[in-house]
Amino acid sequence: MTKHVTIVEDDPDVRAVLERSLGADGYRVTSLESGAGIEDVMASGDVDLVILDIGLPDIDGLTITQQIRRYSDVAIIIVSGRGDLADRVVGLEIGADDYVTKPFEPREIQARVRSVLRRGRHQRGDADQHAGDAHQRFGFGNWTLDTTAQSLNDAQGRPLGLTSGEFKLLEALVTRANRVLSRDQLMDACYGNASPAFDRSIDVCVGRLRKKLLDDPRNPAIIRTVRNGGYIFSARVIRH
Ligand code: CA
């Protein structure tokens, strides 16, 4: 099925480069010059990826990311003229899947888009689609991770929204519980051969996961930090 990518970018030149490179890769592209129409496009329900510029005339891209994350786990790539680490960290912390700094080559954006879309994501309702399959389920604490349905449910069976990066990281940790995993190993598990965004992205993603799993960041019981090592998933995992 043709993937639908929505671009929000006010610079007509950058917009044209994005439209051309994504169109050439066979995506259906919707372009917006500002954040004003994004909710309407999202309401169509068929958007697979949103590419957001940070500096927009009305609402900035970071705010739009936060707004979208309240109701959707759609893939989000932030594009910015500002390459500083703080912006990247904020962008990823609030739930963007990747961050690209301008100027970029068409090939770079094409690779990032492919990578983000390939990682797939947890989608509500996926569980039904997989009904009848032999599900791989892992229980820990009050949580159940279903790697077949790509879902994480609480004790009441309610799904918790995870971005693709969060899901991959959690899957890597849970399936290798009680082993120290280096940041490199976790980067590989999350991003495969795609160029890693930057080293700190694993730490940012672990921080988000701890928050969602209600793991106290100062004294974590589920995902522990190993000094100079990486991370260890230290909750007891029961395989269902
Ligand atoms: Ca701009």
mmCIF file of C-alpha atoms and ligand atoms in Angstrom:
data_model
loop_
_atom_site.group_PDB
_atom_site.id
_atom_site.type_symbol
_atom_site.label_atom_id
_atom_site.label_comp_id
_atom_site.label_asym_id
_atom_site.label_seq_id
_atom_site.Cartn_x
_atom_site.Cartn_y
_atom_site.Cartn_z
ATOM 1 C CA MET A 1 0.000 0.000 0.000
ATOM 2 C CA THR A 2 1.244 3.476 -0.825
ATOM 3 C CA LYS A 3 2.483 5.231 2.298
ATOM 4 C CA HIS A 4 1.123 8.677 2.959
ATOM 5 C CA VAL A 5 3.646 11.295 4.055
ATOM 6 C CA THR A 6 2.556 14.746 5.204
ATOM 7 C CA ILE A 7 5.057 17.603 5.041
ATOM 8 C CA VAL A 8 4.718 20.775 7.122
ATOM 9 C CA GLU A 9 7.318 23.258 5.860
ATOM 10 C CA ASP A 10 6.982 26.986 5.138
ATOM 11 C CA ASP A 11 10.143 27.324 3.015
ATOM 12 C CA PRO A 12 9.011 26.685 -0.596
ATOM 13 C CA ASP A 13 12.473 25.499 -1.710
ATOM 14 C CA VAL A 14 12.837 22.949 1.074
ATOM 15 C CA ARG A 15 9.226 21.899 0.544
ATOM 16 C CA ALA A 16 9.913 21.325 -3.153
ATOM 17 C CA VAL A 17 12.987 19.200 -2.370
ATOM 18 C CA LEU A 18 10.959 17.112 0.083
ATOM 19 C CA GLU A 19 8.048 16.706 -2.330
ATOM 20 C CA ARG A 20 10.360 15.704 -5.177
ATOM 21 C CA SER A 21 12.480 13.226 -3.231
ATOM 22 C CA LEU A 22 9.536 11.545 -1.524
ATOM 23 C CA GLY A 23 7.422 11.545 -4.690
ATOM 24 C CA ALA A 24 10.335 9.874 -6.496
ATOM 25 C CA ASP A 25 10.274 7.112 -3.873
ATOM 26 C CA GLY A 26 6.585 6.481 -4.566
ATOM 27 C CA TYR A 27 5.019 8.032 -1.479
ATOM 28 C CA ARG A 28 1.762 9.931 -1.555
ATOM 29 C CA VAL A 29 2.664 13.402 -0.337
ATOM 30 C CA THR A 30 0.481 16.072 1.249
ATOM 31 C CA SER A 31 2.156 19.458 1.759
ATOM 32 C CA LEU A 32 1.222 22.156 4.234
ATOM 33 C CA GLU A 33 2.842 25.584 4.496
ATOM 34 C CA SER A 34 1.978 25.956 8.172
ATOM 35 C CA GLY A 35 0.705 23.912 11.074
ATOM 36 C CA ALA A 36 -2.838 25.188 10.680
ATOM 37 C CA GLY A 37 -4.203 22.296 8.619
ATOM 38 C CA ILE A 38 -2.377 19.401 10.270
ATOM 39 C CA GLU A 39 -5.280 18.318 12.478
ATOM 40 C CA ASP A 40 -7.559 18.031 9.442
ATOM 41 C CA VAL A 41 -5.012 15.945 7.554
ATOM 42 C CA MET A 42 -4.434 13.740 10.610
ATOM 43 C CA ALA A 43 -8.200 13.300 10.978
ATOM 44 C CA SER A 44 -8.193 11.467 7.632
ATOM 45 C CA GLY A 45 -6.587 8.640 9.604
ATOM 46 C CA ASP A 46 -4.308 7.408 6.843
ATOM 47 C CA VAL A 47 -1.109 9.388 7.516
ATOM 48 C CA ASP A 48 1.943 7.136 7.956
ATOM 49 C CA LEU A 49 4.558 9.814 8.573
ATOM 50 C CA VAL A 50 4.659 13.545 9.347
ATOM 51 C CA ILE A 51 7.751 15.583 8.461
ATOM 52 C CA LEU A 52 7.715 18.743 10.548
ATOM 53 C CA ASP A 53 9.816 21.869 10.250
ATOM 54 C CA ILE A 54 10.534 23.446 13.650
ATOM 55 C CA GLY A 55 10.472 27.084 12.509
ATOM 56 C CA LEU A 56 6.971 27.703 11.161
ATOM 57 C CA PRO A 57 5.037 30.968 10.936
ATOM 58 C CA ASP A 58 2.233 29.915 13.260
ATOM 59 C CA ILE A 59 2.791 26.969 15.623
ATOM 60 C CA ASP A 60 6.355 25.617 15.894
ATOM 61 C CA GLY A 61 7.105 22.006 14.970
ATOM 62 C CA LEU A 62 7.895 20.940 18.534
ATOM 63 C CA THR A 63 4.492 22.109 19.739
ATOM 64 C CA ILE A 64 2.801 20.344 16.831
ATOM 65 C CA THR A 65 4.703 17.148 17.756
ATOM 66 C CA GLN A 66 3.374 17.394 21.310
ATOM 67 C CA GLN A 67 -0.158 17.985 20.049
ATOM 68 C CA ILE A 68 -0.024 15.014 17.647
ATOM 69 C CA ARG A 69 1.398 12.728 20.368
ATOM 70 C CA ARG A 70 -1.700 13.340 22.498
ATOM 71 C CA TYR A 71 -3.790 11.343 20.073
ATOM 72 C CA SER A 72 -1.503 9.538 17.637
ATOM 73 C CA ASP A 73 1.606 7.352 17.435
ATOM 74 C CA VAL A 74 2.178 8.297 13.781
ATOM 75 C CA ALA A 75 5.852 8.415 12.742
ATOM 76 C CA ILE A 76 7.302 11.929 13.047
ATOM 77 C CA ILE A 77 10.562 13.301 11.641
ATOM 78 C CA ILE A 78 11.537 16.804 12.730
ATOM 79 C CA VAL A 79 13.464 18.931 10.235
ATOM 80 C CA SER A 80 15.316 21.937 11.533
ATOM 81 C CA GLY A 81 17.847 24.557 10.580
ATOM 82 C CA ARG A 82 19.078 24.371 14.144
ATOM 83 C CA GLY A 83 21.357 21.426 14.705
ATOM 84 C CA ASP A 84 22.063 21.892 18.376
ATOM 85 C CA LEU A 85 21.872 18.975 20.742
ATOM 86 C CA ALA A 86 19.273 20.559 23.041
ATOM 87 C CA ASP A 87 16.777 20.816 20.179
ATOM 88 C CA ARG A 88 17.397 17.238 19.153
ATOM 89 C CA VAL A 89 16.985 15.982 22.692
ATOM 90 C CA VAL A 90 13.766 17.957 23.161
ATOM 91 C CA GLY A 91 12.451 16.759 19.796
ATOM 92 C CA LEU A 92 13.083 13.107 20.625
ATOM 93 C CA GLU A 93 11.933 13.480 24.217
ATOM 94 C CA ILE A 94 8.530 14.723 23.170
ATOM 95 C CA GLY A 95 8.149 11.772 20.868
ATOM 96 C CA ALA A 96 9.650 12.480 17.427
ATOM 97 C CA ASP A 97 11.155 9.381 15.810
ATOM 98 C CA ASP A 98 14.046 11.142 14.123
ATOM 99 C CA TYR A 99 15.578 14.584 13.610
ATOM 100 C CA VAL A 100 17.200 15.882 10.422
ATOM 101 C CA THR A 101 19.246 19.075 10.222
ATOM 102 C CA LYS A 102 19.024 21.424 7.229
ATOM 103 C CA PRO A 103 20.560 21.575 4.727
ATOM 104 C CA PHE A 104 20.123 17.914 3.860
ATOM 105 C CA GLU A 105 20.602 15.875 0.708
ATOM 106 C CA PRO A 106 17.505 14.276 -0.848
ATOM 107 C CA ARG A 107 19.187 10.906 -0.341
ATOM 108 C CA GLU A 108 19.511 11.520 3.387
ATOM 109 C CA ILE A 109 15.841 12.342 3.879
ATOM 110 C CA GLN A 110 14.864 9.382 1.685
ATOM 111 C CA ALA A 111 16.968 7.040 3.858
ATOM 112 C CA ARG A 112 15.558 8.448 7.116
ATOM 113 C CA VAL A 113 11.985 8.160 5.852
ATOM 114 C CA ARG A 114 12.537 4.565 4.752
ATOM 115 C CA SER A 115 14.135 3.726 8.076
ATOM 116 C CA VAL A 116 11.383 5.282 10.190
ATOM 117 C CA LEU A 117 8.631 3.648 8.135
ATOM 118 C CA ARG A 118 10.415 0.272 8.116
ATOM 119 C CA ARG A 119 10.670 0.265 11.877
ATOM 120 C CA GLY A 120 6.892 0.133 11.864
ATOM 121 C CA ARG A 121 5.003 1.100 14.895
ATOM 122 C CA HIS A 122 2.599 0.023 17.494
ATOM 123 C CA GLN A 123 -0.865 0.631 16.173
ATOM 124 C CA ARG A 124 -4.007 0.409 18.173
ATOM 125 C CA GLY A 125 -6.164 -2.380 16.802
ATOM 126 C CA ASP A 126 -3.190 -4.383 15.581
ATOM 127 C CA ALA A 127 -3.983 -7.049 18.174
ATOM 128 C CA ASP A 128 -7.170 -7.988 16.322
ATOM 129 C CA GLN A 129 -5.307 -8.347 13.069
ATOM 130 C CA HIS A 130 -3.019 -10.907 14.662
ATOM 131 C CA ALA A 131 -5.771 -12.832 16.449
ATOM 132 C CA GLY A 132 -5.149 -16.551 16.153
ATOM 133 C CA ASP A 133 -1.389 -16.227 15.643
ATOM 134 C CA ALA A 134 0.915 -17.711 18.222
ATOM 135 C CA HIS A 135 1.661 -14.576 20.154
ATOM 136 C CA GLN A 136 4.981 -13.985 21.841
ATOM 137 C CA ARG A 137 4.129 -12.461 25.187
ATOM 138 C CA PHE A 138 6.414 -11.351 27.979
ATOM 139 C CA GLY A 139 5.082 -10.356 31.387
ATOM 140 C CA PHE A 140 6.979 -8.098 33.785
ATOM 141 C CA GLY A 141 5.690 -6.112 36.742
ATOM 142 C CA ASN A 142 2.160 -5.070 35.846
ATOM 143 C CA TRP A 143 2.911 -5.093 32.127
ATOM 144 C CA THR A 144 2.531 -7.505 29.234
ATOM 145 C CA LEU A 145 4.604 -6.976 26.118
ATOM 146 C CA ASP A 146 3.236 -8.719 23.029
ATOM 147 C CA THR A 147 5.953 -8.759 20.381
ATOM 148 C CA THR A 148 3.592 -10.243 17.780
ATOM 149 C CA ALA A 149 0.914 -7.574 18.141
ATOM 150 C CA GLN A 150 3.607 -4.999 18.985
ATOM 151 C CA SER A 151 1.654 -3.870 21.991
ATOM 152 C CA LEU A 152 2.255 -3.168 25.649
ATOM 153 C CA ASN A 153 -0.717 -3.586 27.972
ATOM 154 C CA ASP A 154 -1.172 -2.756 31.639
ATOM 155 C CA ALA A 155 -2.648 -5.114 34.244
ATOM 156 C CA GLN A 156 -6.167 -4.166 33.120
ATOM 157 C CA GLY A 157 -5.282 -5.005 29.520
ATOM 158 C CA ARG A 158 -5.253 -1.375 28.435
ATOM 159 C CA PRO A 159 -2.734 -0.622 25.680
ATOM 160 C CA LEU A 160 -0.016 1.931 26.337
ATOM 161 C CA GLY A 161 0.988 4.044 23.332
ATOM 162 C CA LEU A 162 4.633 3.549 22.366
ATOM 163 C CA THR A 163 6.530 5.060 19.463
ATOM 164 C CA SER A 164 8.336 2.622 17.158
ATOM 165 C CA GLY A 165 11.673 3.487 18.769
ATOM 166 C CA GLU A 166 10.323 2.917 22.273
ATOM 167 C CA PHE A 167 8.800 -0.397 21.266
ATOM 168 C CA LYS A 168 12.014 -1.667 19.619
ATOM 169 C CA LEU A 169 14.083 -0.636 22.617
ATOM 170 C CA LEU A 170 11.717 -2.277 25.090
ATOM 171 C CA GLU A 171 11.614 -5.439 22.971
ATOM 172 C CA ALA A 172 15.426 -5.549 22.873
ATOM 173 C CA LEU A 173 15.627 -5.130 26.648
ATOM 174 C CA VAL A 174 12.850 -7.545 27.609
ATOM 175 C CA THR A 175 13.998 -10.345 25.309
ATOM 176 C CA ARG A 176 17.533 -10.034 26.705
ATOM 177 C CA ALA A 177 16.575 -9.443 30.334
ATOM 178 C CA ASN A 178 19.219 -9.568 33.073
ATOM 179 C CA ARG A 179 22.058 -9.010 30.649
ATOM 180 C CA VAL A 180 24.028 -5.791 30.363
ATOM 181 C CA LEU A 181 23.372 -4.260 26.953
ATOM 182 C CA SER A 182 25.683 -1.552 25.643
ATOM 183 C CA ARG A 183 24.328 1.558 23.967
ATOM 184 C CA ASP A 184 25.765 0.215 20.681
ATOM 185 C CA GLN A 185 23.849 -3.046 21.026
ATOM 186 C CA LEU A 186 20.673 -1.135 21.794
ATOM 187 C CA MET A 187 21.250 1.269 18.877
ATOM 188 C CA ASP A 188 21.581 -1.775 16.582
ATOM 189 C CA ALA A 189 18.368 -3.272 17.941
ATOM 190 C CA CYS A 190 16.473 -0.029 17.502
ATOM 191 C CA TYR A 191 17.867 1.346 14.288
ATOM 192 C CA GLY A 192 19.507 -1.588 12.503
ATOM 193 C CA ASN A 193 21.764 -0.413 9.727
ATOM 194 C CA ALA A 194 20.138 2.996 9.488
ATOM 195 C CA SER A 195 22.486 5.760 10.491
ATOM 196 C CA PRO A 196 22.012 6.392 14.189
ATOM 197 C CA ALA A 197 20.578 9.790 15.000
ATOM 198 C CA PHE A 198 23.126 10.336 17.783
ATOM 199 C CA ASP A 199 24.463 8.486 20.812
ATOM 200 C CA ARG A 200 22.220 10.142 23.360
ATOM 201 C CA SER A 201 19.062 8.975 21.585
ATOM 202 C CA ILE A 202 19.152 5.679 23.509
ATOM 203 C CA ASP A 203 19.328 7.531 26.837
ATOM 204 C CA VAL A 204 16.468 9.789 25.773
ATOM 205 C CA CYS A 205 14.401 6.788 24.720
ATOM 206 C CA VAL A 206 15.152 4.934 27.993
ATOM 207 C CA GLY A 207 14.033 8.062 29.880
ATOM 208 C CA ARG A 208 10.736 8.102 28.014
ATOM 209 C CA LEU A 209 10.196 4.378 28.571
ATOM 210 C CA ARG A 210 10.854 4.692 32.304
ATOM 211 C CA LYS A 211 8.302 7.480 32.486
ATOM 212 C CA LYS A 212 5.697 5.424 30.645
ATOM 213 C CA LEU A 213 6.417 2.304 32.726
ATOM 214 C CA LEU A 214 6.259 4.434 35.902
ATOM 215 C CA ASP A 215 9.857 3.400 36.703
ATOM 216 C CA ASP A 216 11.380 5.927 39.120
ATOM 217 C CA PRO A 217 14.250 7.540 37.159
ATOM 218 C CA ARG A 218 16.266 8.144 40.366
ATOM 219 C CA ASN A 219 15.927 4.586 41.562
ATOM 220 C CA PRO A 220 14.779 2.528 38.585
ATOM 221 C CA ALA A 221 13.640 -1.029 39.259
ATOM 222 C CA ILE A 222 12.844 -2.042 35.688
ATOM 223 C CA ILE A 223 15.506 -0.520 33.432
ATOM 224 C CA ARG A 224 18.729 0.028 35.390
ATOM 225 C CA THR A 225 21.679 2.089 34.213
ATOM 226 C CA VAL A 226 25.028 0.288 34.341
ATOM 227 C CA ARG A 227 27.898 2.690 34.900
ATOM 228 C CA ASN A 228 30.144 2.756 31.807
ATOM 229 C CA GLY A 229 28.186 -0.203 30.504
ATOM 230 C CA GLY A 230 24.745 0.617 29.218
ATOM 231 C CA TYR A 231 21.480 -0.721 30.526
ATOM 232 C CA ILE A 232 20.082 -3.870 32.063
ATOM 233 C CA PHE A 233 16.455 -4.922 32.175
ATOM 234 C CA SER A 234 16.245 -6.129 35.756
ATOM 235 C CA ALA A 235 12.535 -6.857 36.269
ATOM 236 C CA ARG A 236 11.585 -10.542 36.334
ATOM 237 C CA VAL A 237 10.278 -11.553 32.919
ATOM 238 C CA ILE A 238 7.728 -14.334 32.559
ATOM 239 C CA ARG A 239 7.359 -15.760 29.096
ATOM 240 C CA HIS A 240 3.793 -16.630 28.149
HETATM 241 CA CA CA B 1 10.839 27.209 8.406
#
